[in-house]
XYZ file of C-alpha atoms in Angstrom:
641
model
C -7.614 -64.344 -34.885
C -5.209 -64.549 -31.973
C -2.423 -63.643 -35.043
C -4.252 -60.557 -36.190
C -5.000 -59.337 -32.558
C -1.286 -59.306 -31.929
C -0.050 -57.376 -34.777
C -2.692 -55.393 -33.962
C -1.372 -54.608 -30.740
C 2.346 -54.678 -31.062
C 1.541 -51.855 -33.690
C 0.048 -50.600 -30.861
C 2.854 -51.175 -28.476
C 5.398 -49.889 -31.088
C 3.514 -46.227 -31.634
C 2.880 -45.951 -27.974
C 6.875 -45.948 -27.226
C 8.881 -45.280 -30.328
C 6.601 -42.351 -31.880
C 4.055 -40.714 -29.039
C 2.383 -37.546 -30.930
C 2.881 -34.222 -28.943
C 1.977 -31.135 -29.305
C 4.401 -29.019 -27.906
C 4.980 -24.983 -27.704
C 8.176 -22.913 -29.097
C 7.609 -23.412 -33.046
C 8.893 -20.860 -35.051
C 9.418 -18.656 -38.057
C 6.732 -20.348 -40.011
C 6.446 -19.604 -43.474
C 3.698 -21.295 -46.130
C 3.804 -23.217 -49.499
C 2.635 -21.426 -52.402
C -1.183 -22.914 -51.921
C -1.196 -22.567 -48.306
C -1.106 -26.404 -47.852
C 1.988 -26.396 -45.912
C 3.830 -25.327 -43.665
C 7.414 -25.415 -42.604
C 8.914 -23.928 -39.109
C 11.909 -23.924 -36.736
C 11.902 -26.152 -33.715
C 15.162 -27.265 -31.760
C 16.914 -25.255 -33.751
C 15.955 -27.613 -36.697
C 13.305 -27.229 -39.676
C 10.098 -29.101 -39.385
C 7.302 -29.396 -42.588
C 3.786 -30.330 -41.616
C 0.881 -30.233 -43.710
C -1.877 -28.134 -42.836
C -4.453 -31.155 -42.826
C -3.458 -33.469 -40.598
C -0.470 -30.902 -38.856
C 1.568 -34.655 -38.803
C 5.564 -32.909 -39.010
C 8.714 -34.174 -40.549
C 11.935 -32.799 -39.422
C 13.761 -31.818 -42.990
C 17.497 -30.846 -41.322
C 19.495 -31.626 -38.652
C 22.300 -29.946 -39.483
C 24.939 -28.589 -36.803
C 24.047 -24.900 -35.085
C 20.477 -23.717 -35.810
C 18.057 -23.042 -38.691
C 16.034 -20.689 -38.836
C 14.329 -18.080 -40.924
C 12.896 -20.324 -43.656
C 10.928 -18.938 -46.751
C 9.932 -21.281 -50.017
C 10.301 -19.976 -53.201
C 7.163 -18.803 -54.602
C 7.466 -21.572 -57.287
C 7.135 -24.304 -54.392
C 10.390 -25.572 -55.569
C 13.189 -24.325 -52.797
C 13.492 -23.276 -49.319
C 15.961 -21.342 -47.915
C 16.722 -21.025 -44.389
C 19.112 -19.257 -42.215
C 22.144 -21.836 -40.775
C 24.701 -21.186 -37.807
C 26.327 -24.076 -38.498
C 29.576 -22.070 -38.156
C 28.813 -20.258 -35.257
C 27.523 -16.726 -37.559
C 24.386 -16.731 -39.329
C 24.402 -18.026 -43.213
C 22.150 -18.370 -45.946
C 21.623 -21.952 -47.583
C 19.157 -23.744 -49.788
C 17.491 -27.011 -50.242
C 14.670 -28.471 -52.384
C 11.210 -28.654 -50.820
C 10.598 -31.826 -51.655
C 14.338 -32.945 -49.718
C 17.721 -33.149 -50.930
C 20.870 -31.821 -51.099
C 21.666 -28.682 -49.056
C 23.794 -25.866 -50.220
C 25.053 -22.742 -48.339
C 25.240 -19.580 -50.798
C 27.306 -17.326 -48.217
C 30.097 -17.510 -46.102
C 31.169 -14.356 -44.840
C 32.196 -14.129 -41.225
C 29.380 -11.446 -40.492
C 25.788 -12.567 -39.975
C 23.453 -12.957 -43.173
C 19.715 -13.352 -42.128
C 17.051 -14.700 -44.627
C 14.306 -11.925 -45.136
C 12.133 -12.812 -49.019
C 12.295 -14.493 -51.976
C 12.197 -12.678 -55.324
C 9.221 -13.050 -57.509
C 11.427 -14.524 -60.354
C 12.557 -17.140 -57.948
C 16.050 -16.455 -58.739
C 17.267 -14.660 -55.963
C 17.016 -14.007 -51.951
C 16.505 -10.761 -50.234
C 18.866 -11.082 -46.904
C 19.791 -9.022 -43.896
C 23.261 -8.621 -43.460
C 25.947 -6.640 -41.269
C 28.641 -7.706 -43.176
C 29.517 -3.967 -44.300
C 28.845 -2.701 -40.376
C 25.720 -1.735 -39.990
C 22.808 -4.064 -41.191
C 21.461 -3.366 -44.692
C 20.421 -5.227 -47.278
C 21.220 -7.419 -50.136
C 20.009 -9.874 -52.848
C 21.930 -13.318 -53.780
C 21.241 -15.530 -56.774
C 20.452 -19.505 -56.157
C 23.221 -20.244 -58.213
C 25.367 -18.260 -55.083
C 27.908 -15.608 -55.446
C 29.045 -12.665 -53.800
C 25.332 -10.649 -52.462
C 24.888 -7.266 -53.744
C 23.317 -4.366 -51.834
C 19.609 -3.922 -52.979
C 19.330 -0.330 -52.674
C 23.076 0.814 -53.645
C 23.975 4.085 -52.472
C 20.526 5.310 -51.527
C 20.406 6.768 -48.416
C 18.511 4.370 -46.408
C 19.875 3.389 -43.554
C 19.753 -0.056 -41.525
C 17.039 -1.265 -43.938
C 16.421 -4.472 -43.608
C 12.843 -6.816 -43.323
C 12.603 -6.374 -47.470
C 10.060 -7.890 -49.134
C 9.368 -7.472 -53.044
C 5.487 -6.207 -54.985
C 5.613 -8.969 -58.052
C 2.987 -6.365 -59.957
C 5.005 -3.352 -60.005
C 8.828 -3.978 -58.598
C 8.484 -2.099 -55.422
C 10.545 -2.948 -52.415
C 8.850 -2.820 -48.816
C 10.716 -2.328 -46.593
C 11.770 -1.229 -42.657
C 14.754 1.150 -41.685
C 14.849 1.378 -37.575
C 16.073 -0.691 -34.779
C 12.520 -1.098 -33.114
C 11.487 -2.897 -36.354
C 14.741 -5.473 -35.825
C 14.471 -6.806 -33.131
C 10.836 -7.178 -32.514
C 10.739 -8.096 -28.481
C 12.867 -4.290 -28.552
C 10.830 -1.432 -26.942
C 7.397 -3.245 -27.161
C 4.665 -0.421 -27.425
C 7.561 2.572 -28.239
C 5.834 5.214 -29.952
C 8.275 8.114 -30.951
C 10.852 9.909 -33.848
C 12.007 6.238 -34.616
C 8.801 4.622 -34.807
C 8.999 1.965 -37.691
C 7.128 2.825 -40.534
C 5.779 0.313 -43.735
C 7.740 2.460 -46.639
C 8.891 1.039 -50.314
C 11.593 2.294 -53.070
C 11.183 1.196 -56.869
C 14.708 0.833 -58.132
C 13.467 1.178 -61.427
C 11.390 4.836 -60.883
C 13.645 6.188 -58.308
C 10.257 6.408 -56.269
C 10.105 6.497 -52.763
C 7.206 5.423 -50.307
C 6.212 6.063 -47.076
C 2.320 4.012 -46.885
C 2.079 4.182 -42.901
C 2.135 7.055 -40.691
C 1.386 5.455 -37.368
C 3.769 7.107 -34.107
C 3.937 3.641 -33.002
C 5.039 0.447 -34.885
C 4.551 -0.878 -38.297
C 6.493 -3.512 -39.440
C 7.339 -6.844 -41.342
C 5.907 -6.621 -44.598
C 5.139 -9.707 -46.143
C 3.363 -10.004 -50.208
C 1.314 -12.192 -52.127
C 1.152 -12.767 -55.613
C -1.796 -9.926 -56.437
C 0.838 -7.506 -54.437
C -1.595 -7.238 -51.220
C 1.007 -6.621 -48.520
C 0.602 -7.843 -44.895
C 2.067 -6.490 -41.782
C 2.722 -6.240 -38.230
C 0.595 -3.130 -36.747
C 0.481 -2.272 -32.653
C -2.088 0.680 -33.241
C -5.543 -0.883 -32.655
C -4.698 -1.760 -28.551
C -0.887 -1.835 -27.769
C -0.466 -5.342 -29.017
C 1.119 -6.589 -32.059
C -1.620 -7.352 -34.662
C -2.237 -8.158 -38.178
C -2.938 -5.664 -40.208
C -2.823 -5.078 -44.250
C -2.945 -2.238 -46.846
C -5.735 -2.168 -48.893
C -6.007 0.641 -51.467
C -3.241 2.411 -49.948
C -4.903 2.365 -46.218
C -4.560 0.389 -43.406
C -6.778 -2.117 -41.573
C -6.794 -4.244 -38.777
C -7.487 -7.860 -39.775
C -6.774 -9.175 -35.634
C -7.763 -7.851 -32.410
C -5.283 -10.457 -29.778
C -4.828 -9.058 -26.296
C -1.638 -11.012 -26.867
C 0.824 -9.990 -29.990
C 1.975 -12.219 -33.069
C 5.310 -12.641 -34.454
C 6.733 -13.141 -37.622
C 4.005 -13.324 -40.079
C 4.436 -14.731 -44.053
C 1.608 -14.803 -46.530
C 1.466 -17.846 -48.900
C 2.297 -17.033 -52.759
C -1.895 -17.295 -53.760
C -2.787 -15.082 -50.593
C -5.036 -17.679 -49.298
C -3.711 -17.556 -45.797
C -1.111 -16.383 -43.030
C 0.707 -17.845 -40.980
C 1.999 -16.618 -37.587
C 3.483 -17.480 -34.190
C 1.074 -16.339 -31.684
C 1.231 -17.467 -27.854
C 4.316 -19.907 -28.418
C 2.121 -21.804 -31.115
C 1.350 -21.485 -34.734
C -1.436 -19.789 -35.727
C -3.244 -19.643 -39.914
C -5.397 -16.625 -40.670
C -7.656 -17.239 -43.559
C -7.893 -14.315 -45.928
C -11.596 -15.309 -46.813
C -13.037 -16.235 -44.016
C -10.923 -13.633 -42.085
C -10.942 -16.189 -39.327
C -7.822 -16.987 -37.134
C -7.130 -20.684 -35.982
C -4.028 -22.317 -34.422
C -2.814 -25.172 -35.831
C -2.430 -28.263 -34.073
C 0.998 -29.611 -35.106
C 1.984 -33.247 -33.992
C 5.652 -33.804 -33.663
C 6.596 -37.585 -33.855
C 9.336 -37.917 -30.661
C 10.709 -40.453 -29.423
C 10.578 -42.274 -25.704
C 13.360 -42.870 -23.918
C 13.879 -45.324 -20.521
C 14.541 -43.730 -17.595
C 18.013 -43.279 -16.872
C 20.118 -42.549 -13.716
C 22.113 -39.330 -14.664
C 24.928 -37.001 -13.878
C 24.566 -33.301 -14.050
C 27.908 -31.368 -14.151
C 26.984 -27.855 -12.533
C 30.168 -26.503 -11.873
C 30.061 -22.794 -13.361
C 26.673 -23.581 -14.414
C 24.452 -22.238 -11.208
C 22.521 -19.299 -11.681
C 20.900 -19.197 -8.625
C 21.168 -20.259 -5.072
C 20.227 -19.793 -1.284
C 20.768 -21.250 2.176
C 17.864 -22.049 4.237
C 17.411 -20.126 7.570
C 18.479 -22.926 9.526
C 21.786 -22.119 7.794
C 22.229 -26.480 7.165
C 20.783 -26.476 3.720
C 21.177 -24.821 -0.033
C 18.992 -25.257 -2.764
C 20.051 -23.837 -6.499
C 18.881 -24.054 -9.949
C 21.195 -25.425 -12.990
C 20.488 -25.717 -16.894
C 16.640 -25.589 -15.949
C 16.511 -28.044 -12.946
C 15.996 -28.084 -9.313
C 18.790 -29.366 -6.338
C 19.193 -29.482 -3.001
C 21.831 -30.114 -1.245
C 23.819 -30.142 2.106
C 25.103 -26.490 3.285
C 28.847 -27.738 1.889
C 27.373 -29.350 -0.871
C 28.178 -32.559 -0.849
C 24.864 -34.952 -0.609
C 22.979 -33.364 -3.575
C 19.530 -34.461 -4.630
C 17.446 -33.358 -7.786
C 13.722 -32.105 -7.147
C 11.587 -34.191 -9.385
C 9.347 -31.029 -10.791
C 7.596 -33.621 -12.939
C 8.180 -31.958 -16.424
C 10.679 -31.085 -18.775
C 10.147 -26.762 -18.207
C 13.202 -24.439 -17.169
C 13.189 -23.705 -13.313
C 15.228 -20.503 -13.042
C 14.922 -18.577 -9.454
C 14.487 -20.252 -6.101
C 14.141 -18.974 -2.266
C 14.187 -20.820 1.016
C 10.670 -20.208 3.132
C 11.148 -20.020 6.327
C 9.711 -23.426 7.347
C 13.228 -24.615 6.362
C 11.298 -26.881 4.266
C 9.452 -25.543 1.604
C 11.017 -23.648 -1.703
C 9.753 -21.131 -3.571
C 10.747 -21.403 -7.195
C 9.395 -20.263 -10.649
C 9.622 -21.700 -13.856
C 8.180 -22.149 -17.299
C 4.858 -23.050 -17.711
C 3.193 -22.574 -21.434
C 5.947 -20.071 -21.863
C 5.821 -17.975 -19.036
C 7.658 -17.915 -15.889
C 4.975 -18.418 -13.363
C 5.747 -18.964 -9.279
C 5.676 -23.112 -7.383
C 6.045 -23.919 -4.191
C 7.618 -27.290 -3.240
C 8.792 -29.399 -0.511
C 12.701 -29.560 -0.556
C 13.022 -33.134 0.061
C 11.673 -34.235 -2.959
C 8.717 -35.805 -1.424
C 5.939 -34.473 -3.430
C 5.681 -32.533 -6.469
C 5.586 -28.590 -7.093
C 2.339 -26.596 -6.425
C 1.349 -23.449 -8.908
C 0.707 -20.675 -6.759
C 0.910 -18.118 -10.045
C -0.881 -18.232 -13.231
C 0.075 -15.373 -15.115
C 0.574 -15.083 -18.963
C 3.565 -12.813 -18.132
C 6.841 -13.802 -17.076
C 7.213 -13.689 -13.016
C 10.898 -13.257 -11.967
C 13.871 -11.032 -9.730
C 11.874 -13.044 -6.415
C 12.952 -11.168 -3.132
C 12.199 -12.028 0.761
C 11.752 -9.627 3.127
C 14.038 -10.458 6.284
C 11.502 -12.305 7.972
C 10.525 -14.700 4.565
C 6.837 -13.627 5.499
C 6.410 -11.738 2.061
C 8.183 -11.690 -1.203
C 7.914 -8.911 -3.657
C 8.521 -10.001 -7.894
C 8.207 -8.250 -10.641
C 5.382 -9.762 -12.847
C 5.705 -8.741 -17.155
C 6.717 -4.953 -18.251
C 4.469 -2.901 -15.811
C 4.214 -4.763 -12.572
C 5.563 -5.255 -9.101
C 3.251 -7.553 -6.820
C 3.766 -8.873 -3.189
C 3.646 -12.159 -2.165
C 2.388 -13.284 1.807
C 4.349 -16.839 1.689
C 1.926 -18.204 4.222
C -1.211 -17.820 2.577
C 0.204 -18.061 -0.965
C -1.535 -14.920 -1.639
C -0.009 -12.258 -4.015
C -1.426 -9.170 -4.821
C -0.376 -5.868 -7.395
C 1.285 -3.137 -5.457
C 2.993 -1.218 -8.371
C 2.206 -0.569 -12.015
C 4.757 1.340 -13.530
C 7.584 0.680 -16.306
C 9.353 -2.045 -15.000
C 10.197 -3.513 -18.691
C 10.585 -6.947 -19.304
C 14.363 -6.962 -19.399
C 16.907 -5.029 -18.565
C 15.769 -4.486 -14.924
C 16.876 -4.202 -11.643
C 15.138 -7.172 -8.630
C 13.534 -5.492 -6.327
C 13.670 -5.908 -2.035
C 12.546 -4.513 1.290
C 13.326 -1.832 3.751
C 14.695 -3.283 6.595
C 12.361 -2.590 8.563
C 10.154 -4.690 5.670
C 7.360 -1.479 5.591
C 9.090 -0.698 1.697
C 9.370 -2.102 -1.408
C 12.372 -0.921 -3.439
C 12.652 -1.325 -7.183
C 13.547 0.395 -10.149
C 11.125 1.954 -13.289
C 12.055 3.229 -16.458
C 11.409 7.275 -17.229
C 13.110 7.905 -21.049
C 14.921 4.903 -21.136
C 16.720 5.733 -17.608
C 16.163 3.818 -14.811
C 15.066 5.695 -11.309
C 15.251 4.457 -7.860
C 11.844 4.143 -6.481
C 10.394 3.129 -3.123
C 6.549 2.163 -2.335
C 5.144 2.655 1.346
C 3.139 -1.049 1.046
C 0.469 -0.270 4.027
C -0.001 3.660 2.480
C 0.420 2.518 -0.646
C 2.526 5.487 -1.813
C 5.715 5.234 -4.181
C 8.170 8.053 -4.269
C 10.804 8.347 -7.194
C 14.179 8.975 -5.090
C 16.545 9.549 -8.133
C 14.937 11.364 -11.505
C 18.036 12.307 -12.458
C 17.870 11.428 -16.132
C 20.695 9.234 -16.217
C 20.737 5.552 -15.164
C 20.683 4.175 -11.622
C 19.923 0.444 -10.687
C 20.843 -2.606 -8.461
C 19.861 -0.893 -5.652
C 20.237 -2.166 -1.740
C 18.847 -1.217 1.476
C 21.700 -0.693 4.226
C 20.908 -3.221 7.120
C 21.073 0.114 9.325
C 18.158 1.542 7.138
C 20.358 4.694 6.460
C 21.452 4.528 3.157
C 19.933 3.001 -0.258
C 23.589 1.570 -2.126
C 23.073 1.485 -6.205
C 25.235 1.710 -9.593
C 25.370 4.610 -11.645
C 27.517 6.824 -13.935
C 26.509 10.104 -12.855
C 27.925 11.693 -16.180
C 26.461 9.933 -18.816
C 22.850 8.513 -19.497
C 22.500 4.345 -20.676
C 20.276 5.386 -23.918
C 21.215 4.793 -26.575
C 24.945 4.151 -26.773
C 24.547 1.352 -23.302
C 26.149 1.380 -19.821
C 29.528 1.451 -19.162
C 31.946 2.705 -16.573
C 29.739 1.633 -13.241
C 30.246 3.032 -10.014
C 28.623 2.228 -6.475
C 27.310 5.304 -4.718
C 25.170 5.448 -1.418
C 22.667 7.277 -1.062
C 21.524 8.926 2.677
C 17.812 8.741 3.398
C 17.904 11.725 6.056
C 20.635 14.241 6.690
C 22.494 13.505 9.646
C 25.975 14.018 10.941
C 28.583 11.862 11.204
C 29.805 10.550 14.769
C 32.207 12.812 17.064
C 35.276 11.932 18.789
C 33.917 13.243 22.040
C 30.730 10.991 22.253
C 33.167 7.586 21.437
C 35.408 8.964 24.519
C 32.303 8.787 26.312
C 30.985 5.966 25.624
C 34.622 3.801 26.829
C 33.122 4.999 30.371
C 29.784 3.075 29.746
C 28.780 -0.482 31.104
C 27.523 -2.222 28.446
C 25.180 -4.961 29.153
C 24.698 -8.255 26.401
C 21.848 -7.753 24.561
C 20.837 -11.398 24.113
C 17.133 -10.481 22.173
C 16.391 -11.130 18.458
C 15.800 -7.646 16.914
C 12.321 -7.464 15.497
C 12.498 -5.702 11.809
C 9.214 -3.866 12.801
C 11.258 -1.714 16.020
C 13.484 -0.546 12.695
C 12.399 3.436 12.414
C 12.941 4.746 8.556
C 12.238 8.204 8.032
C 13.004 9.485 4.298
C 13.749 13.369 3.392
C 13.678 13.639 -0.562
C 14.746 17.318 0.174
C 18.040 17.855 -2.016
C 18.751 13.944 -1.591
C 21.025 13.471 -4.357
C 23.201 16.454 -2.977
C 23.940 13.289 -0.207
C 25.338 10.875 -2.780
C 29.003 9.734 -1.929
C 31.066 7.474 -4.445
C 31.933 4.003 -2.481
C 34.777 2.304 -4.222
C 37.543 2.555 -7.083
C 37.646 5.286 -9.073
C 38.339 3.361 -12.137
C 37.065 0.559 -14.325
C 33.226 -0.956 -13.464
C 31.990 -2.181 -10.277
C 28.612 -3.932 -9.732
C 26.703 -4.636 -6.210
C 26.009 -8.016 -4.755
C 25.640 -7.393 -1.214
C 25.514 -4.555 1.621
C 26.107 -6.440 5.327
C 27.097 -5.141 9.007
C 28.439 -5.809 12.015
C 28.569 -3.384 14.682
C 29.443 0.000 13.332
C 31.390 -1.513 10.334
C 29.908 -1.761 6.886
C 31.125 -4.287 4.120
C 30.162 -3.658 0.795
C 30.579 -6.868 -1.669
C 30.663 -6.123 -5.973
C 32.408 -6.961 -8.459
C 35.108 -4.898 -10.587
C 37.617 -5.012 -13.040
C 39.790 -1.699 -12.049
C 42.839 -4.622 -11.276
C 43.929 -5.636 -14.924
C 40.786 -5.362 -16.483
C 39.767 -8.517 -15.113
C 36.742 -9.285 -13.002
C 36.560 -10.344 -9.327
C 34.583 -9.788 -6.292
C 35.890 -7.064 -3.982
C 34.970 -5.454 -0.541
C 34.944 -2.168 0.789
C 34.900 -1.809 4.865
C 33.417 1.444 5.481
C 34.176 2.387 9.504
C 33.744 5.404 11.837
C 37.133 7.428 11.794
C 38.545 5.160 9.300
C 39.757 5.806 5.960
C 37.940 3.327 3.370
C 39.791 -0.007 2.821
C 38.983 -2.078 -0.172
C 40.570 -5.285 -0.863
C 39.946 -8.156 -3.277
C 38.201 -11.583 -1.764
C 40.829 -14.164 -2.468
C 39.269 -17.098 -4.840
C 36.532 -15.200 -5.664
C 36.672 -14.627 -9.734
C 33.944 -13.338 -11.944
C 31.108 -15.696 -11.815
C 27.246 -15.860 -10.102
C 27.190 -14.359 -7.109
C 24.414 -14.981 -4.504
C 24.419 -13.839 -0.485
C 22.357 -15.135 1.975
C 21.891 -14.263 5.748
C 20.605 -16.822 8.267
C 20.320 -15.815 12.369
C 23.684 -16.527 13.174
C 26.168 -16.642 9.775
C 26.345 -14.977 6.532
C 27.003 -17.221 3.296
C 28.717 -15.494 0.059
C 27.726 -18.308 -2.708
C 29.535 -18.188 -6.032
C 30.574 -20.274 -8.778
């Protein structure tokens, strides 16, 4: 008895630390066996398979780079996957049931796995080995790929996936239908459409005329073909054609990704909230799997973390003696100098990315990952006790800004939102909605005065200054110029607004380049005189020994002909980006970055001065790199790294 009772629980022992069963978020580019009884994914940048059942997973590679992209053969017999093994994307192939893996291409360009074809003999891939992405077929057996639609004139088609009854090849041709977190909810002349070619007929298809997005085709053996589809509310759905017309088969408020069909059409599989989720084609029911990945336990280890060019955020607490920064996903604090560094145990594994000083000179203000989206913590710098949720969005929260005072914060919250923080309640609440995007956006900040938000929207793909009045709750667009104009700051003097632009030539659709700093002046008013500086030499000036209260700060904003009042502030040549405006008495320093010196990169100032020509000179040590500024009551800190 007392034998049997301690195998018993030395099994026990042995699961508990060597193989604890998660189930974790992040999987991947799932794709199903022919009967829809399993499933195999990318996670860690390695392939897992898992049967539906019991959703127990097996890693099948671990090869060097990532995998992605996998697809079995509709014969059960092979997979083949997408490597990076060499740094590009490549196409290779392995058994399903394990083995030996083989790469089929090895051209320096990337080659993305899209389908199998029907005869099992060769792969439909993405490549942009001839330029632009198009499409191409390669036998098992390897060899040089050959385009799949020749010299037809389709261009950038890619996503192909192949109709086993009568030959026909679906397919995309745009860049929204690419890149699938590009333009989310574009509807427009390059909407992507579900369309087909038969190379045998010379027929062309178009089978969906939706303005907005229809995309990733994927077939079953009876030729039913499955697709992505935002037209029933804005989100990405599944949808599929059935006797040449379309219908919704989901209804998430959140959108899928990457769907596959098995070979008997029993089921599809998609990613769906950072998980994987099946859709059963008879019961039309949707279900996520619950996937068990066997991981290992590891002791507790004292470690080192090597940060140096690795900080991507920082700040120095108001009492000026502290600095707290994020690296590779964790949380430190340190002295002002930074040399007694501690971590901040955040009690998880998720990716902390932004953090601000309250003004306490205790407490941080952070974000980080939490079921995939950034969300907003609060936390006691010295480590004492652990982080406290004070956000629970399913949208990412990032760009935080305080106001001069650290009393409020203003973030941007998913594509559409800009909300205000009070950081002694722990209250936020939605001041903007308005096309903030996802990426690709400016962080937002206060009027000096802290009665203003300012942040930047999107209006055809250009970015405009905009300003919100928080107590009247009234935003007015500053800029709607139709080309591009971000990054921008609020002088300390509450005069000008500071941004980047190139006035001459809009960012959509060929990108930004050629960045210049401009100011901008809220009210039209004339520069000092000679005669009232004389003056004032005769004046007794008397110490002024109060702290200036951001509230006295008077802004007054006339949108009449404002950019008529735009002046260029910098080099006329190469790119410059803003990282700070600061002042002392009547002198203005503005900090950015440019590469006008020998194309390369460093951080420059400009002094701008009453009755003094411009001077701009480079900041000695300062390379390319992160650049953070902070202000506390008495000192100014320029962080880098």
């Amino acid at each position: 008895m007392k034998k049997v009772l301690c195998t018993i629980l030395c099994s026990f022992l042995i699961v508990s630390a060597f193989a604890q069963l998660a189930e974790p978020k992040f999987l991947s580019n799932p794709c199903l066996s022919p009967d829809a009884q399993m499933v195999v994914f990318s996670y860690e940048g390695d392939l897992w398979k898992a049967n539906i059942g019991d959703g127990i997973a097996t890693r099948i590679t671990a090869m060097q780079g990532y995998e992605t992209s996998p697809k079995i053969s509709p014969d059960g017999k092979w997979i083949t996957f997408t490597g990076r093994q060499m740094g590009n994307a490549d196409i290779y192939l392995m058994p399903f049931n394990g083995g030996e893996v083989k790469q089929l291409t090895f051209h320096s360009g990337n080659d993305e796995v899209s389908n199998w074809s029907w005869d099992n003999q060769h792969i439909y891939i993405t490549s942009n080995r001839n330029g632009q992405i198009s499409s191409f077929a390669i036998s098992i057996n390897g060899g040089t790929p050959e385009k799949v639609f020749g010299d037809h004139y389709f261009l950038y088609d890619h996503a192909l996936a192949e109709d086993p009854i009568n030959g026909d090849i679906y397919f995309n041709d745009t860049w929204e239908s690419s890149n699938q977190v590009a333009r989310k909810r574009y509807k427009g002349p390059f909407n992507p459409d579900i369309q087909s070619y038969n190379r045998k007929t010379k027929q062309y298809k178009k089978l969906t005329n939706w303005e907005g997005k229809d995309f990733g085709a994927t077939v079953d053996k009876k030729g039913t073909v499955y697709f992505i589809s935002d037209e029933i509310n804005d989100e990405y759905n599944l949808a599929v054609l059935q006797k040449g017309k379309k219908l919704a088969l989901t209804k998430f408020n959140t959108s899928i990704k990457s769907p596959n069909v098995s070979a008997d059409g029993s089921a599809v599989v998609f990613e769906k909230d950072y998980q994987l989720w099946l859709y059963n084609t008879t019961t039309s029911k949707s279900t996520a799997l619950s996937i068990s990945l066997p991981r290992n336990n590891t002791l507790s280890a004292e470690k080192d973390y090597d940060v140096k060019g690795n900080i991507t955020n920082m700040d120095i607490s108001p009492d000026g003696k502290k600095m707290a920064f994020t690296s590779r996903g964790e949380l430190f604090v340190s002295d002002v100098d930074g040399k007694f560094i501690q971590k901040i145990n955040k009690g998880n594994a998720e990716r902390a990315r932004e953090v601000k000083w309250l003004s306490d000179n205790r407490t941080l203000l952070f974000n980080q990952t939490i079921e995939g989206y950034l969300n907003l913590f609060t936390v006691n710098a010295d480590g004492l006790s652990m982080p406290k949720q004070i956000s629970f969005d399913k949208k990412d929260n990032r760009s935080i800004a305080l106001s001069k005072s650290k009393s409020k914060a203003v973030y941007l919250s998913g594509r559409d939102e800009v909300k205000l923080l009070d950081t002694k309640t722990l209250e936020n609440k939605l001041v903007v909605k308005d096309e903030v995007w996802a990426f690709q956006n400016s962080d937002p900040g206060f009027s000096p005065n802290e009665e203003y938000i300012l942040f930047t929207a999107y209006r055809n793909f250009e970015q405009d200054i905009l300003v919100h009045h928080i107590k009247n709750n009234k935003t007015i667009n500053l800029t709607n110029t139709g080309v591009t104009e971000f990054s921008p700051l609020w002088s300390p003097d509450s005069k000008f607004i500071y941004f980047v632009s190139n006035r001459l030539k809009p960012n959509y659709p060929t990108g930004f380049s050629d960045a210049k700093i401009y100011r901008m002046a809220l009210e039209k008013f004339d520069e000092p005189y000679k005669i009232d500086k004389f003056n004032d030499l005769f004046k007794v000036e008397k110490k002024d020994t109060s702290k200036k209260d951001p509230a006295t700060i008077s802004i007054n904003i006339n949108t009449d002909k404002i950019m008529d009042r735009l002046e260029q502030v910098g080099p006329n040549f190469g790119s410059q980006f803003l990282v700070a405006i600061t002042q002392k008495g009547e002198k203005t320093f503005v900090l950015y970055t440019s590469d006008h010196a020998e194309g390369k990169p460093a951080l420059y100032k400009t002094t701008i001065e009453p009755f003094e020509a411009y001077k701009t000179e480079r900041i000695a040590g300062a390379d390319a790199g992160n650049f953070d500024y902070a202000e506390t009551a008495d000192k100014s800190f320029l962080l880098f790294n």
